mmCIF file of C-alpha atoms and ligand atoms in Angstrom:
data_model
loop_
_atom_site.group_PDB
_atom_site.id
_atom_site.type_symbol
_atom_site.label_atom_id
_atom_site.label_comp_id
_atom_site.label_asym_id
_atom_site.label_seq_id
_atom_site.Cartn_x
_atom_site.Cartn_y
_atom_site.Cartn_z
ATOM 1 C CA MET P 1 36.047 -106.621 141.914
ATOM 2 C CA THR P 2 33.472 -107.644 143.495
ATOM 3 C CA THR P 3 29.680 -106.443 144.328
ATOM 4 C CA VAL P 4 29.349 -107.281 148.155
ATOM 5 C CA SER P 5 25.528 -107.630 149.516
ATOM 6 C CA LEU P 6 25.102 -108.871 153.228
ATOM 7 C CA HIS P 7 21.170 -109.490 154.230
ATOM 8 C CA ASN P 8 19.190 -110.223 156.716
ATOM 9 C CA LEU P 9 22.214 -111.095 158.727
ATOM 10 C CA SER P 10 22.092 -111.661 162.869
ATOM 11 C CA HIS P 11 24.339 -113.020 165.009
ATOM 12 C CA ALA P 12 24.832 -113.773 168.937
ATOM 13 C CA PHE P 13 28.137 -115.247 170.200
ATOM 14 C CA PRO P 14 28.331 -118.669 172.291
ATOM 15 C CA PHE P 15 25.685 -117.277 175.744
ATOM 16 C CA GLY P 16 25.282 -114.321 174.098
ATOM 17 C CA PRO P 17 22.953 -111.291 173.887
ATOM 18 C CA PRO P 18 22.072 -110.423 170.090
ATOM 19 C CA VAL P 19 24.875 -108.115 168.425
ATOM 20 C CA LEU P 20 23.532 -107.681 165.493
ATOM 21 C CA HIS P 21 20.814 -107.427 164.302
ATOM 22 C CA ASP P 22 19.188 -108.669 160.998
ATOM 23 C CA VAL P 23 21.803 -105.881 159.124
ATOM 24 C CA SER P 24 21.476 -105.361 155.409
ATOM 25 C CA PHE P 25 23.072 -103.317 153.006
ATOM 26 C CA THR P 26 24.701 -104.023 149.797
ATOM 27 C CA VAL P 27 28.796 -102.163 148.798
ATOM 28 C CA GLY P 28 28.931 -101.527 144.668
ATOM 29 C CA GLN P 29 32.028 -102.852 142.623
ATOM 30 C CA GLY P 30 34.476 -100.786 143.519
ATOM 31 C CA GLU P 31 33.036 -98.126 145.581
ATOM 32 C CA LEU P 32 34.209 -97.130 149.317
ATOM 33 C CA MET P 33 31.985 -98.360 151.641
ATOM 34 C CA VAL P 34 32.065 -96.501 155.460
ATOM 35 C CA LEU P 35 30.734 -98.500 158.026
ATOM 36 C CA LEU P 36 30.701 -96.240 161.194
ATOM 37 C CA GLY P 37 29.192 -96.136 165.199
ATOM 38 C CA PRO P 38 29.903 -96.082 168.449
ATOM 39 C CA SER P 39 31.855 -98.598 170.110
ATOM 40 C CA GLY P 40 30.333 -101.790 170.669
ATOM 41 C CA SER P 41 28.427 -101.445 167.909
ATOM 42 C CA GLY P 42 29.175 -104.163 166.492
ATOM 43 C CA LYS P 43 31.164 -103.161 163.090
ATOM 44 C CA THR P 44 34.831 -105.540 163.877
ATOM 45 C CA THR P 45 32.019 -108.967 163.495
ATOM 46 C CA ILE P 46 30.513 -107.973 160.847
ATOM 47 C CA LEU P 47 33.534 -107.348 158.911
ATOM 48 C CA ARG P 48 34.700 -110.388 160.538
ATOM 49 C CA SER P 49 31.790 -112.090 159.368
ATOM 50 C CA ILE P 50 32.934 -110.823 155.511
ATOM 51 C CA ALA P 51 36.015 -112.468 156.393
ATOM 52 C CA GLY P 52 34.294 -116.074 157.077
ATOM 53 C CA LEU P 53 35.998 -115.580 160.486
ATOM 54 C CA VAL P 54 32.415 -115.330 162.533
ATOM 55 C CA ARG P 55 30.118 -117.300 161.393
ATOM 56 C CA PRO P 56 26.619 -115.229 162.010
ATOM 57 C CA THR P 57 23.919 -117.194 163.323
ATOM 58 C CA GLU P 58 20.911 -115.791 160.157
ATOM 59 C CA GLY P 59 21.414 -114.331 157.783
ATOM 60 C CA ASP P 60 23.385 -114.239 154.179
ATOM 61 C CA ILE P 61 26.499 -113.177 152.722
ATOM 62 C CA ILE P 62 26.801 -112.805 149.273
ATOM 63 C CA PHE P 63 29.930 -112.121 147.049
ATOM 64 C CA ASP P 64 27.775 -110.827 143.458
ATOM 65 C CA ASP P 65 26.294 -113.907 142.884
ATOM 66 C CA GLN P 66 26.727 -116.153 145.160
ATOM 67 C CA SER P 67 26.658 -117.044 148.821
ATOM 68 C CA VAL P 68 30.164 -117.634 150.154
ATOM 69 C CA LEU P 69 28.220 -118.487 153.888
ATOM 70 C CA GLY P 70 29.694 -121.762 152.908
ATOM 71 C CA VAL P 71 33.898 -120.432 151.578
ATOM 72 C CA PRO P 72 36.225 -121.115 153.953
ATOM 73 C CA PRO P 73 37.889 -117.340 155.122
ATOM 74 C CA GLU P 74 41.487 -118.095 152.443
ATOM 75 C CA ARG P 75 38.850 -118.884 149.340
ATOM 76 C CA ARG P 76 36.728 -116.155 149.990
ATOM 77 C CA GLY P 77 39.670 -113.738 148.664
ATOM 78 C CA ALA P 78 38.012 -110.368 151.326
ATOM 79 C CA VAL P 79 41.328 -110.080 152.883
ATOM 80 C CA MET P 80 41.391 -107.893 157.023
ATOM 81 C CA VAL P 81 43.891 -104.763 157.432
ATOM 82 C CA PHE P 82 43.983 -104.306 161.228
ATOM 83 C CA GLN P 83 44.464 -101.392 163.589
ATOM 84 C CA GLU P 84 47.471 -103.022 164.815
ATOM 85 C CA HIS P 85 49.535 -103.724 161.901
ATOM 86 C CA ALA P 86 50.305 -107.326 162.521
ATOM 87 C CA LEU P 87 53.444 -107.526 160.834
ATOM 88 C CA PHE P 88 55.608 -110.022 160.851
ATOM 89 C CA PRO P 89 58.942 -108.271 163.181
ATOM 90 C CA TYR P 90 61.412 -110.811 161.972
ATOM 91 C CA MET P 91 61.427 -110.575 158.184
ATOM 92 C CA ASP P 92 61.851 -106.866 156.997
ATOM 93 C CA VAL P 93 59.247 -105.493 154.738
ATOM 94 C CA GLY P 94 59.159 -107.234 151.635
ATOM 95 C CA ALA P 95 59.395 -110.305 153.409
ATOM 96 C CA ASN P 96 55.794 -109.258 154.385
ATOM 97 C CA VAL P 97 54.525 -108.213 151.759
ATOM 98 C CA ALA P 98 55.472 -110.908 149.585
ATOM 99 C CA PHE P 99 53.969 -113.643 152.287
ATOM 100 C CA GLY P 100 50.869 -113.828 150.887
ATOM 101 C CA LEU P 101 52.250 -114.990 146.941
ATOM 102 C CA LYS P 102 54.451 -117.455 148.525
ATOM 103 C CA MET P 103 51.873 -118.889 150.529
ATOM 104 C CA ARG P 104 49.920 -118.952 146.613
ATOM 105 C CA ARG P 105 53.345 -119.957 145.376
ATOM 106 C CA VAL P 106 53.884 -117.902 143.024
ATOM 107 C CA ASP P 107 57.694 -117.663 140.741
ATOM 108 C CA THR P 108 60.333 -115.318 143.240
ATOM 109 C CA ASN P 109 60.266 -112.968 139.923
ATOM 110 C CA THR P 110 57.255 -112.083 139.551
ATOM 111 C CA ILE P 111 57.133 -111.981 143.697
ATOM 112 C CA ARG P 112 59.351 -109.258 143.072
ATOM 113 C CA ILE P 113 57.843 -107.506 140.959
ATOM 114 C CA LYS P 114 54.518 -107.401 142.813
ATOM 115 C CA VAL P 115 55.638 -106.183 145.760
ATOM 116 C CA ALA P 116 57.600 -103.043 144.324
ATOM 117 C CA GLN P 117 54.868 -101.604 142.642
ATOM 118 C CA ALA P 118 52.159 -102.401 146.215
ATOM 119 C CA LEU P 119 55.603 -100.727 148.495
ATOM 120 C CA ALA P 120 55.031 -98.074 145.691
ATOM 121 C CA ALA P 121 51.422 -97.810 145.336
ATOM 122 C CA VAL P 122 51.579 -97.143 149.374
ATOM 123 C CA GLN P 123 53.930 -94.532 148.687
ATOM 124 C CA LEU P 124 56.938 -96.967 150.334
ATOM 125 C CA ALA P 125 59.061 -97.307 147.199
ATOM 126 C CA GLY P 126 62.340 -99.524 148.060
ATOM 127 C CA TYR P 127 61.506 -100.030 151.387
ATOM 128 C CA GLU P 128 62.213 -103.734 150.838
ATOM 129 C CA ASN P 129 64.620 -104.193 152.908
ATOM 130 C CA ARG P 130 63.369 -102.397 156.535
ATOM 131 C CA ARG P 131 63.201 -104.097 159.283
ATOM 132 C CA PRO P 132 58.950 -103.049 160.418
ATOM 133 C CA ASP P 133 60.528 -102.044 163.451
ATOM 134 C CA GLU P 134 62.710 -99.472 161.721
ATOM 135 C CA LEU P 135 59.451 -98.025 160.478
ATOM 136 C CA SER P 136 56.798 -95.232 162.133
ATOM 137 C CA GLY P 137 53.468 -96.225 163.038
ATOM 138 C CA GLY P 138 52.000 -95.049 159.776
ATOM 139 C CA GLN P 139 54.703 -96.545 157.890
ATOM 140 C CA ARG P 140 54.296 -100.102 159.737
ATOM 141 C CA GLN P 141 50.594 -99.837 157.978
ATOM 142 C CA ARG P 142 50.888 -98.240 154.863
ATOM 143 C CA VAL P 143 52.989 -102.271 154.195
ATOM 144 C CA ALA P 144 50.172 -103.790 156.239
ATOM 145 C CA LEU P 145 47.887 -101.957 153.546
ATOM 146 C CA ALA P 146 51.042 -103.277 150.694
ATOM 147 C CA ARG P 147 50.347 -106.391 152.304
ATOM 148 C CA ALA P 148 46.771 -106.727 151.537
ATOM 149 C CA LEU P 149 46.506 -105.086 148.409
ATOM 150 C CA VAL P 150 49.876 -106.904 146.803
ATOM 151 C CA ILE P 151 47.483 -110.643 146.125
ATOM 152 C CA GLN P 152 44.826 -108.252 144.698
ATOM 153 C CA PRO P 153 41.215 -109.246 146.925
ATOM 154 C CA ARG P 154 38.245 -109.588 145.569
ATOM 155 C CA VAL P 155 37.000 -107.578 148.893
ATOM 156 C CA LEU P 156 39.368 -105.138 151.534
ATOM 157 C CA LEU P 157 38.399 -104.763 154.518
ATOM 158 C CA LEU P 158 39.761 -102.223 156.511
ATOM 159 C CA ASP P 159 39.348 -102.299 159.742
ATOM 160 C CA GLU P 160 40.386 -99.135 161.888
ATOM 161 C CA PRO P 161 43.183 -98.730 159.684
ATOM 162 C CA LEU P 162 44.026 -94.944 161.270
ATOM 163 C CA SER P 163 42.814 -94.985 164.431
ATOM 164 C CA SER P 164 46.012 -95.955 165.986
ATOM 165 C CA LEU P 165 48.230 -92.348 163.985
ATOM 166 C CA GLU P 166 47.999 -89.132 164.491
ATOM 167 C CA PRO P 167 45.816 -86.888 163.628
ATOM 168 C CA SER P 168 48.370 -85.244 160.393
ATOM 169 C CA LEU P 169 49.203 -89.580 159.216
ATOM 170 C CA ARG P 170 45.859 -90.347 159.555
ATOM 171 C CA GLU P 171 45.603 -87.173 156.871
ATOM 172 C CA ASP P 172 48.078 -88.785 154.698
ATOM 173 C CA LEU P 173 47.095 -92.288 154.910
ATOM 174 C CA ARG P 174 43.300 -91.320 154.150
ATOM 175 C CA VAL P 175 44.143 -89.803 151.324
ATOM 176 C CA THR P 176 46.510 -92.674 150.555
ATOM 177 C CA ILE P 177 43.623 -95.479 150.419
ATOM 178 C CA ARG P 178 41.370 -93.037 148.745
ATOM 179 C CA THR P 179 43.188 -93.138 145.774
ATOM 180 C CA LEU P 180 44.310 -96.963 146.223
ATOM 181 C CA GLN P 181 40.478 -97.788 146.059
ATOM 182 C CA GLN P 182 40.149 -95.118 142.966
ATOM 183 C CA GLN P 183 43.448 -96.109 141.004
ATOM 184 C CA ALA P 184 42.139 -99.841 141.334
ATOM 185 C CA GLY P 185 38.809 -100.010 141.743
ATOM 186 C CA ILE P 186 38.295 -102.138 144.518
ATOM 187 C CA THR P 187 35.467 -103.067 146.808
ATOM 188 C CA MET P 188 36.574 -101.469 150.376
ATOM 189 C CA ILE P 189 34.674 -101.786 153.538
ATOM 190 C CA PHE P 190 36.458 -99.640 156.187
ATOM 191 C CA VAL P 191 35.295 -99.686 159.867
ATOM 192 C CA THR P 192 35.928 -96.707 162.498
ATOM 193 C CA HIS P 193 34.475 -94.927 165.280
ATOM 194 C CA ASP P 194 35.707 -91.103 164.151
ATOM 195 C CA GLN P 195 32.938 -89.877 161.939
ATOM 196 C CA THR P 196 35.703 -87.213 160.263
ATOM 197 C CA ASP P 197 37.242 -90.537 158.831
ATOM 198 C CA ALA P 198 34.715 -91.860 158.113
ATOM 199 C CA VAL P 199 33.110 -88.384 155.478
ATOM 200 C CA ALA P 200 36.821 -88.015 154.570
ATOM 201 C CA VAL P 201 36.973 -91.062 152.537
ATOM 202 C CA ALA P 202 33.360 -92.300 152.098
ATOM 203 C CA ASP P 203 31.267 -93.134 149.162
ATOM 204 C CA ARG P 204 28.689 -93.704 151.600
ATOM 205 C CA ILE P 205 28.335 -94.281 155.148
ATOM 206 C CA CYS P 206 26.324 -97.861 156.513
ATOM 207 C CA LEU P 207 25.810 -95.904 160.308
ATOM 208 C CA LEU P 208 25.306 -98.320 162.888
ATOM 209 C CA MET P 209 24.280 -98.001 166.284
ATOM 210 C CA HIS P 210 23.189 -101.360 168.788
ATOM 211 C CA GLY P 211 23.851 -103.144 166.177
ATOM 212 C CA ALA P 212 21.333 -102.116 163.739
ATOM 213 C CA VAL P 213 21.792 -100.534 160.625
ATOM 214 C CA ARG P 214 19.971 -96.615 161.425
ATOM 215 C CA GLN P 215 20.963 -95.031 157.803
ATOM 216 C CA ILE P 216 23.018 -94.968 154.521
ATOM 217 C CA GLY P 217 23.418 -93.067 152.762
ATOM 218 C CA GLU P 218 26.157 -90.441 150.914
ATOM 219 C CA PRO P 219 27.828 -88.941 154.333
ATOM 220 C CA ARG P 220 26.377 -84.908 153.854
ATOM 221 C CA SER P 221 22.899 -86.683 153.601
ATOM 222 C CA PHE P 222 23.746 -87.522 157.218
ATOM 223 C CA PHE P 223 24.738 -83.663 158.015
ATOM 224 C CA GLU P 224 21.575 -82.616 155.712
ATOM 225 C CA ARG P 225 18.920 -84.942 155.638
ATOM 226 C CA PRO P 226 20.024 -87.563 160.008
ATOM 227 C CA VAL P 227 16.359 -89.567 159.838
ATOM 228 C CA ASP P 228 16.486 -89.268 164.094
ATOM 229 C CA SER P 229 18.310 -86.835 166.195
ATOM 230 C CA ASP P 230 20.686 -89.804 167.788
ATOM 231 C CA VAL P 231 22.015 -89.713 164.021
ATOM 232 C CA ALA P 232 22.009 -86.120 164.127
ATOM 233 C CA ARG P 233 23.719 -85.860 167.423
ATOM 234 C CA PHE P 234 26.300 -88.476 166.184
ATOM 235 C CA PHE P 235 27.566 -85.848 163.152
ATOM 236 C CA GLY P 236 27.872 -83.004 165.436
ATOM 237 C CA GLY P 237 24.331 -81.629 165.605
ATOM 238 C CA ILE P 238 23.319 -79.718 169.372
ATOM 239 C CA ASN P 239 20.415 -77.733 168.233
ATOM 240 C CA PHE P 240 16.989 -79.262 168.838
ATOM 241 C CA LEU P 241 13.516 -77.991 169.744
ATOM 242 C CA PRO P 242 10.099 -79.335 170.026
ATOM 243 C CA GLY P 243 8.290 -78.003 167.949
ATOM 244 C CA ILE P 244 4.026 -78.497 166.160
ATOM 245 C CA LYS P 245 4.084 -78.773 162.617
ATOM 246 C CA ARG P 246 0.921 -76.361 160.394
ATOM 247 C CA GLY P 247 1.919 -77.134 156.740
ATOM 248 C CA ARG P 248 5.174 -74.730 155.853
ATOM 249 C CA ILE P 249 5.105 -73.354 159.544
ATOM 250 C CA VAL P 250 6.406 -74.349 162.848
ATOM 251 C CA GLU P 251 5.320 -73.317 166.633
ATOM 252 C CA THR P 252 8.480 -73.318 168.649
ATOM 253 C CA ASP P 253 9.569 -71.596 171.670
ATOM 254 C CA LEU P 254 10.975 -69.546 169.867
ATOM 255 C CA GLY P 255 8.213 -68.685 167.586
ATOM 256 C CA PRO P 256 7.191 -69.974 164.465
ATOM 257 C CA LEU P 257 8.977 -70.467 162.136
ATOM 258 C CA GLU P 258 8.901 -71.593 158.294
ATOM 259 C CA VAL P 259 10.585 -74.340 156.761
ATOM 260 C CA ASP P 260 10.322 -76.328 153.627
ATOM 261 C CA ASP P 261 10.706 -79.239 154.625
ATOM 262 C CA THR P 262 7.267 -80.265 154.956
ATOM 263 C CA ASP P 263 7.673 -84.711 153.666
ATOM 264 C CA LYS P 264 6.701 -84.920 157.924
ATOM 265 C CA PRO P 265 2.810 -84.918 158.322
ATOM 266 C CA ASP P 266 1.798 -82.429 161.119
ATOM 267 C CA GLY P 267 1.655 -82.737 164.378
ATOM 268 C CA ASP P 268 4.424 -83.255 167.121
ATOM 269 C CA VAL P 269 8.063 -83.182 165.670
ATOM 270 C CA LEU P 270 11.470 -82.208 166.844
ATOM 271 C CA VAL P 271 13.352 -78.492 164.844
ATOM 272 C CA THR P 272 16.831 -79.461 164.212
ATOM 273 C CA ILE P 273 19.250 -77.130 162.825
ATOM 274 C CA ARG P 274 22.764 -76.760 162.277
ATOM 275 C CA PRO P 275 25.146 -74.907 164.304
ATOM 276 C CA GLU P 276 26.847 -73.416 160.922
ATOM 277 C CA ALA P 277 24.104 -73.625 159.238
ATOM 278 C CA VAL P 278 22.233 -70.587 161.291
ATOM 279 C CA GLU P 279 23.002 -66.931 160.408
ATOM 280 C CA VAL P 280 24.286 -63.774 162.217
ATOM 281 C CA GLY P 281 22.430 -60.377 161.020
ATOM 282 C CA ARG P 282 18.109 -60.156 159.572
ATOM 283 C CA ASN P 283 17.555 -61.835 156.203
ATOM 284 C CA GLY P 284 14.113 -62.006 155.210
ATOM 285 C CA HIS P 285 11.901 -64.681 157.061
ATOM 286 C CA ASN P 286 13.049 -66.525 160.202
ATOM 287 C CA ASN P 287 14.939 -63.559 162.092
ATOM 288 C CA LEU P 288 15.179 -64.503 166.226
ATOM 289 C CA VAL P 289 16.798 -61.794 168.497
ATOM 290 C CA GLY P 290 18.984 -63.498 171.103
ATOM 291 C CA MET P 291 21.415 -62.209 173.612
ATOM 292 C CA VAL P 292 24.723 -64.224 173.558
ATOM 293 C CA GLU P 293 25.163 -66.340 176.256
ATOM 294 C CA THR P 294 28.839 -68.205 176.028
ATOM 295 C CA TYR P 295 31.599 -67.819 173.035
ATOM 296 C CA SER P 296 34.487 -69.685 172.663
ATOM 297 C CA PHE P 297 37.064 -69.607 170.168
ATOM 298 C CA GLN P 298 38.358 -73.528 168.902
ATOM 299 C CA GLY P 299 41.263 -71.630 166.236
ATOM 300 C CA LEU P 300 38.968 -72.725 162.857
ATOM 301 C CA VAL P 301 35.988 -72.009 163.672
ATOM 302 C CA ALA P 302 34.177 -70.066 167.288
ATOM 303 C CA ARG P 303 31.225 -71.967 168.739
ATOM 304 C CA CYS P 304 28.939 -69.346 170.648
ATOM 305 C CA GLY P 305 25.598 -69.579 172.168
ATOM 306 C CA ALA P 306 22.757 -67.288 171.742
ATOM 307 C CA GLY P 307 20.050 -67.663 173.931
ATOM 308 C CA ILE P 308 16.882 -67.170 172.596
ATOM 309 C CA SER P 309 13.739 -66.416 175.154
ATOM 310 C CA ASP P 310 14.370 -69.929 177.648
ATOM 311 C CA THR P 311 15.587 -72.021 174.882
ATOM 312 C CA GLN P 312 19.596 -71.664 173.599
ATOM 313 C CA LEU P 313 20.744 -72.147 170.415
ATOM 314 C CA GLN P 314 24.595 -73.253 168.869
ATOM 315 C CA LEU P 315 26.064 -71.699 166.022
ATOM 316 C CA THR P 316 29.338 -71.338 164.491
ATOM 317 C CA VAL P 317 31.113 -68.952 163.308
ATOM 318 C CA THR P 318 34.428 -67.759 161.651
ATOM 319 C CA PRO P 319 36.806 -66.707 163.365
ATOM 320 C CA TYR P 320 36.603 -62.915 162.882
ATOM 321 C CA GLN P 321 33.538 -63.188 164.141
ATOM 322 C CA ARG P 322 33.808 -62.148 168.251
ATOM 323 C CA PHE P 323 31.138 -61.695 170.547
ATOM 324 C CA ARG P 324 30.774 -60.368 173.364
ATOM 325 C CA ARG P 325 28.834 -62.228 176.800
ATOM 326 C CA GLY P 326 25.675 -60.124 177.254
ATOM 327 C CA GLU P 327 25.607 -58.759 173.958
ATOM 328 C CA GLU P 328 21.752 -58.376 171.286
ATOM 329 C CA ILE P 329 22.638 -60.412 168.493
ATOM 330 C CA ILE P 330 19.984 -61.272 165.347
ATOM 331 C CA LEU P 331 20.028 -64.579 163.653
ATOM 332 C CA HIS P 332 18.681 -66.175 161.024
ATOM 333 C CA LEU P 333 17.205 -69.324 160.263
ATOM 334 C CA PRO P 334 17.543 -69.535 157.080
ATOM 335 C CA ARG P 335 14.510 -72.442 155.515
ATOM 336 C CA GLU P 336 16.290 -74.360 153.936
ATOM 337 C CA ARG P 337 18.124 -75.217 156.489
ATOM 338 C CA ILE P 338 15.578 -76.577 158.502
ATOM 339 C CA HIS P 339 15.875 -79.718 159.688
ATOM 340 C CA LEU P 340 12.726 -81.663 161.798
ATOM 341 C CA LEU P 341 12.786 -85.277 162.965
ATOM 342 C CA PRO P 342 10.672 -87.359 165.057
ATOM 343 C CA ALA P 343 9.250 -86.318 167.342
ATOM 344 C CA GLU P 344 10.546 -87.097 170.519
ATOM 345 C CA ASN P 345 8.907 -89.835 173.252
ATOM 346 C CA GLY P 346 7.350 -88.570 175.736
ATOM 347 C CA GLN P 347 7.449 -84.629 174.274
HETATM 348 P P1 ADP M 401 32.997 -102.476 166.859
HETATM 349 O O1 ADP M 401 33.593 -102.970 167.063
HETATM 350 O O2 ADP M 401 32.011 -101.379 166.660
HETATM 351 O O3 ADP M 401 34.487 -102.139 168.872
HETATM 352 P P2 ADP M 401 32.306 -105.287 167.608
HETATM 353 O O4 ADP M 401 31.585 -105.878 166.519
HETATM 354 O O5 ADP M 401 33.562 -105.026 168.350
HETATM 355 O O6 ADP M 401 31.706 -104.248 168.428
HETATM 356 O O7 ADP M 401 31.112 -106.006 169.527
HETATM 357 C C1 ADP M 401 30.223 -105.590 168.840
HETATM 358 C C2 ADP M 401 29.217 -107.134 170.093
HETATM 359 O O8 ADP M 401 29.765 -107.802 170.904
HETATM 360 C C3 ADP M 401 30.039 -106.420 171.702
HETATM 361 O O9 ADP M 401 29.265 -105.945 172.750
HETATM 362 C C4 ADP M 401 31.327 -107.250 171.383
HETATM 363 O O10 ADP M 401 31.465 -107.104 172.799
HETATM 364 C C5 ADP M 401 30.461 -108.367 171.136
HETATM 365 N N1 ADP M 401 31.901 -109.367 170.694
HETATM 366 C C6 ADP M 401 32.585 -109.435 170.540
HETATM 367 N N2 ADP M 401 32.996 -110.326 170.115
HETATM 368 C C7 ADP M 401 33.102 -111.289 170.908
HETATM 369 C C8 ADP M 401 33.120 -112.545 171.260
HETATM 370 N N3 ADP M 401 34.123 -113.095 170.643
HETATM 371 N N4 ADP M 401 32.153 -113.043 171.792
HETATM 372 C C9 ADP M 401 31.509 -112.625 172.372
HETATM 373 N N5 ADP M 401 31.946 -110.859 172.756
HETATM 374 C C10 ADP M 401 32.436 -110.455 171.097
HETATM 375 MG MG1 MG M 402 36.446 -103.018 166.121
#
């Protein structure tokens, strides 16, 4: 088992602008870290740097206590699984999974046993003689995973492994990856642009924007304590109100709001509350009277837009709570759910 640390990694491709800026994070032994970020934010470049396929312009990559910058890819023990399950099409599943062991000159009998174990671990026991074109996309991705696992890597690097799969298969494979990781205690770095996948599998998430780390923490912290409005928006935050904080009160266009989040100094702030944290009905403090302006049924939930003064607050309600446009609605903003962000430029 291996700890992976990135120290101030920066990178520019030849003749190109910098694409990574001072990226630092540590993935603990047996931890599953998700690198999350929009397309082009540098996730793949970080994985390729860890695998040894890209040599970063600056910074260091450490496995346990040793820098691996001078170690060639095949000796790092970091194995990468890609979005396009790159199986050898003319080899059967068994041969695909056995490939890495053959290269390492492992004896035939051991190979047979290890291949069977790896396939069982990804719920494909007995699939040795199938050919890749006889498998579904999800099954091919499982074979790719087995092929990586069979050589017992120190670090498993997964680049968007679920992105080409349909939703139900995604969820199945998410569970498989999580189970494997917990049973085998493998250090994993999982890249995705999808916050749902990230939240579902991660021990911790490292959020990248424009090649720089914006926030690292447990999935819940991105919802409850986003560091700025970009992070809050990336995770589905939509209610943002400029305000002026004085102690436990923030003056806003909605009137004064009581808040518990008093770490920020007094002065300009940006107030946010998640749509699912806004409650319907009168309750203690922070009660507001609004008018329903929008209502949309979304299956598992319904979304409602309530106009208050010149602003609109979005709230998520259950699909059984129906509101009509023009209807009066009383809202409660629980003070422990109000989060204060740095004021935005020009506010
Ligand atoms: P992500 O995986 O988050 O989508 P990438 O790491 O693939 O992001 O890319 C980050 C940036 O680096 C992008 O602007 C991309 O165009 C650029 N980039 C990636 N690979 C290369 C390359 N081989 N040569 C030049 N630029 C590249
Ligand atoms: Mg990528």
